[in-house]
XYZ file of C-alpha atoms in Angstrom:
583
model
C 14.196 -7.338 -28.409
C 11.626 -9.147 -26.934
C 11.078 -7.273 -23.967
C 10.905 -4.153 -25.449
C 7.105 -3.610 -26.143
C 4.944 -4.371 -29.792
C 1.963 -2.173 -30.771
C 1.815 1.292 -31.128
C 0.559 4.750 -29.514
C -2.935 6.423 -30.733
C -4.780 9.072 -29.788
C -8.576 9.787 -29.187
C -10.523 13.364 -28.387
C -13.499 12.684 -25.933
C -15.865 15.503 -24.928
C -12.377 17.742 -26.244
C -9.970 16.266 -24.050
C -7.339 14.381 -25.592
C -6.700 10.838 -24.563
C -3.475 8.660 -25.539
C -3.591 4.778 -25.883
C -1.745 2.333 -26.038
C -2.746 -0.653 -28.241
C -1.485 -4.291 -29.200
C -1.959 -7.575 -30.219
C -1.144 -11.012 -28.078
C -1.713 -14.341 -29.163
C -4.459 -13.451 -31.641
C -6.145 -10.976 -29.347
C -6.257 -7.242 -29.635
C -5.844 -5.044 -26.383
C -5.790 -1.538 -25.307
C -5.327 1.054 -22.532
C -4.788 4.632 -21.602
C -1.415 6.121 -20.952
C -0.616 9.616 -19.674
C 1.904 11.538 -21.887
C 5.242 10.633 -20.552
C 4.379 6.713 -20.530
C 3.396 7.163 -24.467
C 6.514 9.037 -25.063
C 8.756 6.465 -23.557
C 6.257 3.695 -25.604
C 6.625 5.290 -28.515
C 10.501 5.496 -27.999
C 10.351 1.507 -26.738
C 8.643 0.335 -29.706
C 11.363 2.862 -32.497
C 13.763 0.470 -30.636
C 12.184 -3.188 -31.038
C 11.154 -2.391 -34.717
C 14.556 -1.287 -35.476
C 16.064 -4.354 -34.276
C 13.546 -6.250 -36.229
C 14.421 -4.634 -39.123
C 18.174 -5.277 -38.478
C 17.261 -8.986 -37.601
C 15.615 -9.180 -40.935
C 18.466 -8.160 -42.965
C 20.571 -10.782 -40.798
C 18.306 -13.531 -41.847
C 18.438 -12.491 -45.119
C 22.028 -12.329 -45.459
C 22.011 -15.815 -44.464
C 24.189 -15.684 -41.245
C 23.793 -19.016 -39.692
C 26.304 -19.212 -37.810
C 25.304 -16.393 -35.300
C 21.399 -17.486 -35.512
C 23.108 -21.022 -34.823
C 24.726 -19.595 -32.046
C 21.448 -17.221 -30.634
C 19.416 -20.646 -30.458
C 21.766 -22.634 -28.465
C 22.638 -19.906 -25.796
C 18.839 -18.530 -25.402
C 17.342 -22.081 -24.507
C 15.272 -20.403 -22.449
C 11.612 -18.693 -23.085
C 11.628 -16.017 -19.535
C 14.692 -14.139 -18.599
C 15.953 -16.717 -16.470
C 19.310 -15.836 -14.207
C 21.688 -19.023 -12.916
C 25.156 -18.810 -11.931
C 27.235 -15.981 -11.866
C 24.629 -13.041 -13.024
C 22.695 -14.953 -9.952
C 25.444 -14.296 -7.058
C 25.477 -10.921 -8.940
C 21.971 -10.365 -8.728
C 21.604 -11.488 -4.758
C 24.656 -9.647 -3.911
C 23.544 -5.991 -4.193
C 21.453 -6.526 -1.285
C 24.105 -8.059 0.961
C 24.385 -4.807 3.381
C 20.517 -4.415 3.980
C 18.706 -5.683 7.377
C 15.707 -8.560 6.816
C 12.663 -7.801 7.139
C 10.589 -9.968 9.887
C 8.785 -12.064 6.998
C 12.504 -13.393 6.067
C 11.914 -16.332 8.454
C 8.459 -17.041 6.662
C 10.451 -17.710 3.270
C 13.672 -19.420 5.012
C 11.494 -22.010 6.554
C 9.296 -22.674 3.566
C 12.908 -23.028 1.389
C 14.336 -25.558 3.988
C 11.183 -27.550 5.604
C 9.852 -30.433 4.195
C 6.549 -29.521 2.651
C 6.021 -30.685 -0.841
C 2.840 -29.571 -3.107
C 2.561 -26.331 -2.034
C 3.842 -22.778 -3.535
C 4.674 -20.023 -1.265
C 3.210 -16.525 -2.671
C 4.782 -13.482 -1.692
C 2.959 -10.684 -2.745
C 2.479 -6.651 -1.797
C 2.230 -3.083 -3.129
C 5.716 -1.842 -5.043
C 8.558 -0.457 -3.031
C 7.178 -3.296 0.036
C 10.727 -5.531 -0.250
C 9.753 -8.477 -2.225
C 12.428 -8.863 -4.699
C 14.933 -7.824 -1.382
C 13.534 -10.760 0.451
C 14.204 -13.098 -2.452
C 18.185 -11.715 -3.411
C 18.296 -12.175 0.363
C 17.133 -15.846 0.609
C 19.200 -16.170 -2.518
C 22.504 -14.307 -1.464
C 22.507 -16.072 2.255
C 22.295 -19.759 0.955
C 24.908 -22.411 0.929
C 26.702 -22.810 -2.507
C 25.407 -26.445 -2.378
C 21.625 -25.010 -2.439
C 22.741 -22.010 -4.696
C 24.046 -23.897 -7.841
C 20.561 -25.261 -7.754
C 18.942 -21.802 -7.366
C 17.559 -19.860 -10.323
C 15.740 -16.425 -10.400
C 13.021 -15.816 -13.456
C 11.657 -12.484 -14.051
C 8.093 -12.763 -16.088
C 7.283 -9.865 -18.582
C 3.853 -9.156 -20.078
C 4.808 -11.081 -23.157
C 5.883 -14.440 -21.206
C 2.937 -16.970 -20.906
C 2.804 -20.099 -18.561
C 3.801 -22.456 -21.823
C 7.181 -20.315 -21.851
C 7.220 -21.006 -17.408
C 6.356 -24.817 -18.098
C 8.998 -25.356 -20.793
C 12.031 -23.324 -19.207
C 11.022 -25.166 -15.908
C 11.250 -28.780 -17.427
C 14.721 -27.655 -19.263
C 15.853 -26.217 -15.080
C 14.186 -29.617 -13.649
C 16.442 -31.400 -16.017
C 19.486 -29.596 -15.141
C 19.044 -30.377 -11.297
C 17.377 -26.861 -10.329
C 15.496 -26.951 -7.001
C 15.003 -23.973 -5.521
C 13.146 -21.276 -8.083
C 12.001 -17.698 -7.570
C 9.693 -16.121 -9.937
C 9.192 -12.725 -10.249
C 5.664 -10.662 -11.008
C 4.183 -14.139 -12.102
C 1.016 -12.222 -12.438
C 1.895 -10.554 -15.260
C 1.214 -13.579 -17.554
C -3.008 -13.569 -18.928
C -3.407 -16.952 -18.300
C -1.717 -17.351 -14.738
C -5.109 -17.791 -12.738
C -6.165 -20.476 -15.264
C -2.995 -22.350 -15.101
C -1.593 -21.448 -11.493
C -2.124 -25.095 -10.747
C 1.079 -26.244 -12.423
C 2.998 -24.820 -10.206
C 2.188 -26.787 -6.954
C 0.577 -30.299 -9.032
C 3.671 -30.603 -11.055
C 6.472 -28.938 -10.347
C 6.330 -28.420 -6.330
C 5.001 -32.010 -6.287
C 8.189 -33.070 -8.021
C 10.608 -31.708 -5.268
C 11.252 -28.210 -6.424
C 10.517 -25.443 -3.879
C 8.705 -22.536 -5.782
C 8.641 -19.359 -4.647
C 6.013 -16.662 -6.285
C 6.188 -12.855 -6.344
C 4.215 -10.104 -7.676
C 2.391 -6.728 -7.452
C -1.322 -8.123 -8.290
C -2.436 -8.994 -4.877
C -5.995 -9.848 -6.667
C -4.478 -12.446 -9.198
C -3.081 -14.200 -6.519
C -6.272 -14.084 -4.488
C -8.077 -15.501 -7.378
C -5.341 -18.146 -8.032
C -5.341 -19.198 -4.198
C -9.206 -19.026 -4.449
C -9.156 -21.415 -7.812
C -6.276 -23.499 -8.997
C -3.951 -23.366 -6.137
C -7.009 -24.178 -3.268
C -4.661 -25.501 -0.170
C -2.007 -25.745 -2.220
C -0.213 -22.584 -1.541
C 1.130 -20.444 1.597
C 0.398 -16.131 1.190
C 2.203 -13.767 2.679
C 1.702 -10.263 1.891
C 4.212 -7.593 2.127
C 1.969 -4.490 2.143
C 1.974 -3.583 6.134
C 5.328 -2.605 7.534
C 4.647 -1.627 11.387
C 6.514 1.363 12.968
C 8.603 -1.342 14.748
C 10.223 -2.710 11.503
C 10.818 0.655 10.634
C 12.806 1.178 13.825
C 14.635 -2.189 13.121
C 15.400 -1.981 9.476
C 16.119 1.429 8.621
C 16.530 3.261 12.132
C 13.836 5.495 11.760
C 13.287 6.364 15.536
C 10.801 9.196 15.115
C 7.196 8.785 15.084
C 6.558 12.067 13.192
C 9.166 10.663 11.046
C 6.904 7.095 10.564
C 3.894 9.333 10.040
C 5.350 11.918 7.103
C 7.446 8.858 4.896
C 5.729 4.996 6.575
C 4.191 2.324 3.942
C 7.100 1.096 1.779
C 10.906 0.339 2.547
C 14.078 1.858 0.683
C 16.667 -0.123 -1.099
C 19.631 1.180 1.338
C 17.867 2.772 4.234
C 19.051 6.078 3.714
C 16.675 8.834 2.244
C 14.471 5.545 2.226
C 10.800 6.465 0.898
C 11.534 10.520 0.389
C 11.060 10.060 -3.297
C 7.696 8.135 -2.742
C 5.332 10.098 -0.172
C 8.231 13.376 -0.295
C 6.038 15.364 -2.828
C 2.454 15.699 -4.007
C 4.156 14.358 -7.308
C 5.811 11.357 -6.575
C 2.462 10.522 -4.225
C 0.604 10.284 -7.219
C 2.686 8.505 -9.071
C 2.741 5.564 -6.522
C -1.383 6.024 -6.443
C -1.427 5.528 -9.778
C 0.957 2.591 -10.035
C 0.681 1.161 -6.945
C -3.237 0.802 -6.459
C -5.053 2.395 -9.466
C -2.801 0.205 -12.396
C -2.912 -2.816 -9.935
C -7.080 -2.521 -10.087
C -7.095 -1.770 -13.658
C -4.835 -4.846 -14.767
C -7.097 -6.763 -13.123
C -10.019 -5.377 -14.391
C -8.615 -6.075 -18.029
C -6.994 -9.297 -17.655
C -8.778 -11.545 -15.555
C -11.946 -13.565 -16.028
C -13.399 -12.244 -13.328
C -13.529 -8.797 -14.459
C -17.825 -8.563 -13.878
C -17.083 -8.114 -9.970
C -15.258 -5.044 -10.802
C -17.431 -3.632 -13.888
C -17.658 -0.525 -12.311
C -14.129 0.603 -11.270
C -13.226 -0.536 -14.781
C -15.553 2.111 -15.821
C -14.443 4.782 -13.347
C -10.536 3.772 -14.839
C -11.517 4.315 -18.409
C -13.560 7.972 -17.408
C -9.755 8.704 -15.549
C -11.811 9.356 -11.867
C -10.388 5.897 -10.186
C -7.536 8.007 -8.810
C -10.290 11.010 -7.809
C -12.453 8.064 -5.863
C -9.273 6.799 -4.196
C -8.114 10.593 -3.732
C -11.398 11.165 -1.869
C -11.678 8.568 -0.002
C -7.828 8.696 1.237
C -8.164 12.431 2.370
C -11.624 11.919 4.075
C -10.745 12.710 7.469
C -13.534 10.141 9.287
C -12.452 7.524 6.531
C -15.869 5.984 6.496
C -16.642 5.083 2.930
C -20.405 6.104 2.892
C -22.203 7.098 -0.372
C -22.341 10.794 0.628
C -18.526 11.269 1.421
C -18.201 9.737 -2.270
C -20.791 12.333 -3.435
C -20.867 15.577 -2.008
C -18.605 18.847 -3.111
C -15.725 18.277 -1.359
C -14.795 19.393 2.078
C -11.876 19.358 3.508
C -12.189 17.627 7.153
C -8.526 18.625 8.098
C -9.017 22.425 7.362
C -12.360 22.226 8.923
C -10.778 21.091 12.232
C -8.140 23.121 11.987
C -10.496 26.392 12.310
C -11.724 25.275 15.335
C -8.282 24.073 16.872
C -7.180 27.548 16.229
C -9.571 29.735 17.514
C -9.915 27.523 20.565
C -5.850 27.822 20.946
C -5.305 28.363 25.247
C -2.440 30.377 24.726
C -2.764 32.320 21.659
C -6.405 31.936 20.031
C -7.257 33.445 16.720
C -9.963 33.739 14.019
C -7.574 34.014 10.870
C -8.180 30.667 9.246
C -12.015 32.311 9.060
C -10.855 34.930 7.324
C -9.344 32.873 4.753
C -11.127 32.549 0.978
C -12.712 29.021 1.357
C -14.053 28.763 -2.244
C -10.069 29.775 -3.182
C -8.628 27.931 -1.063
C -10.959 25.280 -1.691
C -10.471 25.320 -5.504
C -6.758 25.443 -4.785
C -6.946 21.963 -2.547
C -9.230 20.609 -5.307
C -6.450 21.467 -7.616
C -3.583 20.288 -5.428
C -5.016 17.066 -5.341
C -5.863 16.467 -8.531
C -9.750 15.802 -7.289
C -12.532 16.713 -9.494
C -15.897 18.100 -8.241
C -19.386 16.296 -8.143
C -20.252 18.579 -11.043
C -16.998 18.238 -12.819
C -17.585 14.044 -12.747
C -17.951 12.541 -16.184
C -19.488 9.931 -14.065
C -21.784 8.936 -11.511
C -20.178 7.735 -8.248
C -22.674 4.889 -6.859
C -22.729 2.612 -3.523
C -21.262 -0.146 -5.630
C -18.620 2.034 -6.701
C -17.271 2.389 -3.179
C -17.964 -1.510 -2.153
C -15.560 -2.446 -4.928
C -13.637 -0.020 -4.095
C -13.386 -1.232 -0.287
C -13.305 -4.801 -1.109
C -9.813 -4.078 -3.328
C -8.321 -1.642 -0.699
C -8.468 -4.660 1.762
C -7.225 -7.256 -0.823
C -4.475 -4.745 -1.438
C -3.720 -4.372 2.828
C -4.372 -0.909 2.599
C -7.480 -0.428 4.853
C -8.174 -2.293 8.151
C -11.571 -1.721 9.988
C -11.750 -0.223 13.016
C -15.344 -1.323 15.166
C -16.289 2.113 16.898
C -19.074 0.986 19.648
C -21.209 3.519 21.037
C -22.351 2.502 24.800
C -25.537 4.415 23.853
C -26.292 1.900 21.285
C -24.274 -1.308 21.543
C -26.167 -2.946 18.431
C -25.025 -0.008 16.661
C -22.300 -1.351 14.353
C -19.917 1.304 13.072
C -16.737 1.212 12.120
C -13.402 3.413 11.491
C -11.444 2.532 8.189
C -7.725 3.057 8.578
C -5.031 3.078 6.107
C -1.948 1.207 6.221
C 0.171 3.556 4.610
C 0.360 6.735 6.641
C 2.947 8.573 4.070
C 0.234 8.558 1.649
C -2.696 10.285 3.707
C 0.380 12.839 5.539
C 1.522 13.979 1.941
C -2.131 15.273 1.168
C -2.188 17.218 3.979
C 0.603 19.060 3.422
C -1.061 19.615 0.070
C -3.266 21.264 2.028
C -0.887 23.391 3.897
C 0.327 24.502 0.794
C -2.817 25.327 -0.742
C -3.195 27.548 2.416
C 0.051 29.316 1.635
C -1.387 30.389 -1.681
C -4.176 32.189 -0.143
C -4.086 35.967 -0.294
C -4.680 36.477 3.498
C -1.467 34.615 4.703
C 0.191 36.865 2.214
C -0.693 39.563 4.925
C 0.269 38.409 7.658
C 3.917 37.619 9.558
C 5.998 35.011 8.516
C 5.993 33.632 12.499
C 1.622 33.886 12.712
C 2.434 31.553 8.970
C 4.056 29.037 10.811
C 2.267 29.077 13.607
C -1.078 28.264 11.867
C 0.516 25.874 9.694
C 2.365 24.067 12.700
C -1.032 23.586 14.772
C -3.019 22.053 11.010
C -0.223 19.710 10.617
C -0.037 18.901 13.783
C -3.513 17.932 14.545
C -3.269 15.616 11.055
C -0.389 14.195 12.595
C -2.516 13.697 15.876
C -5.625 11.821 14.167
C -2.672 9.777 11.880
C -0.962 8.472 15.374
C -4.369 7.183 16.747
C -5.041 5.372 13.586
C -1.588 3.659 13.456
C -1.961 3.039 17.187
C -5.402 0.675 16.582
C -3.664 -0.783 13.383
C -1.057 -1.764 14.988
C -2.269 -3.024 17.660
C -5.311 -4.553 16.239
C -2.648 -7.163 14.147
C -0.358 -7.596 17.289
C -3.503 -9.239 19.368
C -5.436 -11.071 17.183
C -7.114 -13.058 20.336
C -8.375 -9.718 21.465
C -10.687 -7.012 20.663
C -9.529 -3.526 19.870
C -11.880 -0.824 19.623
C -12.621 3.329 20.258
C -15.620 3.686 22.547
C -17.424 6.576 22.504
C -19.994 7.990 25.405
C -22.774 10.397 25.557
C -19.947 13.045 25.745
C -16.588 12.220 25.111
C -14.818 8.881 24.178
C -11.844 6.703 24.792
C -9.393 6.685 22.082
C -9.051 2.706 22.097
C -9.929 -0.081 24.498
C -8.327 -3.085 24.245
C -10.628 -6.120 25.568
C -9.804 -9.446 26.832
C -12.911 -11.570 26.578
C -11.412 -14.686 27.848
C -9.870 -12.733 31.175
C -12.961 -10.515 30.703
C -10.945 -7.574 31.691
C -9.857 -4.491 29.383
C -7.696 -1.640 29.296
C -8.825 2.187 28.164
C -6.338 4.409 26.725
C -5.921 8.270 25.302
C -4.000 8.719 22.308
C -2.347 12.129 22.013
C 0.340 13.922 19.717
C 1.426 16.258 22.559
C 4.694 15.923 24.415
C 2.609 17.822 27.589
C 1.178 16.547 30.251
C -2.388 18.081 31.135
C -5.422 16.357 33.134
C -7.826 17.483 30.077
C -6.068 14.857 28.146
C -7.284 12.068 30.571
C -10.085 13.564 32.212
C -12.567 10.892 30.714
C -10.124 7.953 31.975
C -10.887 8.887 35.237
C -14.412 9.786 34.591
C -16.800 7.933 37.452
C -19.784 7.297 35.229
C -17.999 6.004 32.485
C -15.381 3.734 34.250
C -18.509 2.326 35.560
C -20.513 1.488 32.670
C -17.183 0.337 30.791
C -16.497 -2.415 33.426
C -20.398 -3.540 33.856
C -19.958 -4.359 29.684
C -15.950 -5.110 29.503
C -15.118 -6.530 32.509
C -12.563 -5.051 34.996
C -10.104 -2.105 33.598
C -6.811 -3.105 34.328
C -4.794 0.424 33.101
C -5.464 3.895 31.963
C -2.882 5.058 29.932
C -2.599 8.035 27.590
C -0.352 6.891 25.213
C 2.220 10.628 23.891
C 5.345 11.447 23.077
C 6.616 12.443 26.181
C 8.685 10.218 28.917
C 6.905 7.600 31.229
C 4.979 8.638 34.209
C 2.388 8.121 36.652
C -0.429 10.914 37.323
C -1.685 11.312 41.146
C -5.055 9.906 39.361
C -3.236 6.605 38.768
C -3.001 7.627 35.116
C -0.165 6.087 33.211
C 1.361 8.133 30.424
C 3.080 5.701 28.486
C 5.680 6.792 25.447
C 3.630 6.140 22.531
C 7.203 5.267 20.525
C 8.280 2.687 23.192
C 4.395 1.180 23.200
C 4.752 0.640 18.941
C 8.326 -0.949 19.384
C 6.827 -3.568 22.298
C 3.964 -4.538 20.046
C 4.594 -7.981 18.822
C 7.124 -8.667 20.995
C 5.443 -10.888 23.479
């Protein structure tokens, strides 16, 4: 009964839209937020249940039967749903089949080393394998260090009194290792994190911490648990772990479905980034829920003011919608502004009609404000006029600040040799299943249009082919810097861009002073216009008089290994992402 929720549903009309909410009280205090109509119905249907079995509890109590309240008190000694024993192996043992992640070894060697007064967090966006890692530390232990294992899962209801008290009854019993499950759940967590490491940790027990709320944990590592905790965040999952884990050995593969791991590895993120549906889900639950349960529960809810404002006038989700689909990614006042435009259809039109072997004009012939108002619609984004709210420059700070808290977003510098002391800088996402799934919302949107009605079903898929195919082009040269950016941290990675022309990424030793220049293509071709700056005089020139000899010129595709008469490498861009990190 107790983890079924309390409260009840309302509803409001606003401006005459309808809103549904869903209120109740905790320890004295009165809270509220919005739900969407299929959370409220399953609400409502939750809290039927719990007052049901209150009722029945009632009439138990008043029929005076002791001897099964007698009997309810001695087996639930415990405040959280703790697991030990048996339900534990059973628990642990559902993941017995799956491959480890590389972070495993992080969380073995903090369960097995000698470091006292310190938590280890593990933390990460849903569907990122934290509870895996933990039935796998669990499930692979020695029965000696098992029978003193114990898994608790915290609800919304759970406080840290009901943690301190069920972890002095475990400490009792002999339990060292424990795992505790979306710990940030509980209001009071950041106030009281401390007790973890001061009293517990410092006692001998080896505490392991996992949740959702990469923000509480930020603020807890920032506060109580100061150098008294290790993080490790779950949120990035490189194309090589993909490879690894779940055999994924396409890159176009990596680009439609990458950002979160499957339970079994097959079909293993389809339901996630698959449709435009299930992509908003995770947007919503994933990011936009994360932000607003800070925003209501924490102390520190002034820093993010304004996103709590953008949550309650339902345009967080539009902000992060824009700013996902942006095809530049730079979050600049006027991308967060203006009517939106999509970049991808944009380039597109001029990909097409510049086509070598079969140019056309039809994408100019299409309807823009239709198919416009169709993309608008397909991605659930309002218009500037359509905003119930103003969308400010400290709108999209917060907003940056959380996407990096969350892992999401990585900068990219982009130095122009024209102006070195020009600082600018390309924002990349993590999570290439979520940008790949708009596009395709896109593509769709296209396929609504009256014109492609008109024309062959071959033309259709030829036009629809070369849009997804340059998304997929500008998605591969983002998770090439990405990756590569976090697999040389003692270098700097960076596009460079000329007069005319750029290179795709430079990666630049300062110590060695020397650097390497590379092109970063979808094709499976081979054609000198691909590399033709590489081997450009001027600007080989002017990128060793700043960077130092250039050691390589690579164009990094999807095609086999070679070597161009120009002493141009053309390196599998598949076998490059699987060596990163390896040396």
């Amino acid at each position: 009964m107790e983890t079924l929720p309390a409260g009840g549903i309302t509803a409001k009309t606003i401006k005459g839209k309808k809103y549904l909410y869903y209120q109740w009280t905790e320890n004295g205090r009165q809270f509220s937020r919005t739900v969407k109509e299929k959370e409220a119905e399953l609400l409502k249907a939750q809290i039927e249940e719990r007052k049901l079995l209150q009722e029945k509890l009632k009439e138990m109590r008043n029929s005076k039967i002791h001897v099964f309240s007698a009997k309810l008190e001695k087996d639930n000694i415990y405040n959280c749903d703790v697991r030990i024993g048996e339900p534990l192996k059973t628990f642990a043992a559902s993941v017995s089949s799956y491959k480890k992640r590389y972070i495993y070894e992080d969380i073995k060697n903090f369960i097995y080393n000698e470091t006292h007064d310190k938590v280890f967090i593990l933390y990460g966006l849903r569907r990122t394998g934290k509870t895996t890692l933990v039935r796998q530390i669990i499930y692979n232990m020695l029965e000696s260090n098992f029978s003193k294992s114990v898994f608790i899962q915290i609800n919304s209801n759970n406080t840290l009194s009901d943690v301190n008290k069920d972890l002095k009854v475990l400490e009792s019993k002999g339990y060292k290792y424990v795992f505790i499950d979306e710990v940030t759940l509980m209001e009071d967590f950041i106030d009281g994190a401390a007790l973890f490491s001061d009293v517990f940790a410092a006692s001998g027990m080896k505490i392991v911490l996992s949740g959702t709320d990469s923000l509480g944990f930020i603020f807890s590592e920032d506060e109580q648990l100061y150098d008294r905790c290790i993080l490790l965040h779950t949120t990035f999952i490189p194309f090589r772990e993909f490879y690894d884990i779940l055999g994924i050995q396409s890159i176009d593969e990596y680009i439609k479905y990458g950002g979160t791991m499957s339970r079994s590895g097959e079909n293993y993120n389809n339901s996630i980034f698959g449709t435009k549906q299930s992509t908003d889900e995770y947007v919503n639950t994933a990011i936009a829920r994360n932000i607003q349960h800070s925003l209501k529960n924490y102390q520190y809810e002034d820093h993010f003011r304004n996103l709590y404002e953008l949550y309650e006038k339902h345009e967080l989700t539009n902000v992060i919608n824009r700013i996902v689909e942006d095809m530049n990614h730079r979050f600049t006042i006027d991308v967060l502004t203006r009517d939106f435009k999509s970049h991808d259809f944009g380039l597109a039109q001029r990909n097409v009609r510049n086509d070598r072997t079969n140019p056309t004009d039809i994408l100019d012939t299409v309807n823009k404000p239709k198919l416009i108002k169709n993309l608008m619609k397909a991605l659930e984004i309002l218009n500037k006029e359509n905003q119930t709210i103003e969308i400010k420059d400290v709108h999209r700070k917060e907003i940056k600040e959380y996407l990096d808290i969350l892992d999401l977003t990585c900068n990219i510098p982009v130095v122009s040799m024209a102006d070195l002391n020009n600082r600018a800088f390309l924002t990349v996402f993590s999570q290439p299943g979520l940008r790949y799934s708009q596009a395709e919302s896109l593509v769709k949107s296209l396929m609504m249009d009256d014109v492609f009605k008109n024309i062959s079903a071959i033309d259709r898929k030829r036009i629809t082919d070369k849009i997804l195919d340059d998304v997929k082009g500008r998605i591969l040269e983002e998770i090439v810097l990405l990756e590569t950016k976090k697999a040389n941290p003692e270098k700097d990675i960076f596009k460079l861009k000329f007069a005319v022309g750029e290179f795709d990424m430079v990666v630049y030793d300062s110590e060695n002073v020397n650097c390497k220049i590379y092109k970063i293509k979808h094709s499976k071709e081979i054609s000198k216009e691909q590399y033709h700056h590489l081997v450009d005089t001027k600007k080989c020139e002017q990128t060793e008089f700043r960077y130092g000899k250039i050691l390589s010129k690579v164009v990094l595709y999807r095609g086999k290994n070679l070597e161009t008469e120009d002493g141009v490498l053309y390196r599998n861009v598949e076998e490059y992402l699987l060596e990163l990190g390896k040396h």
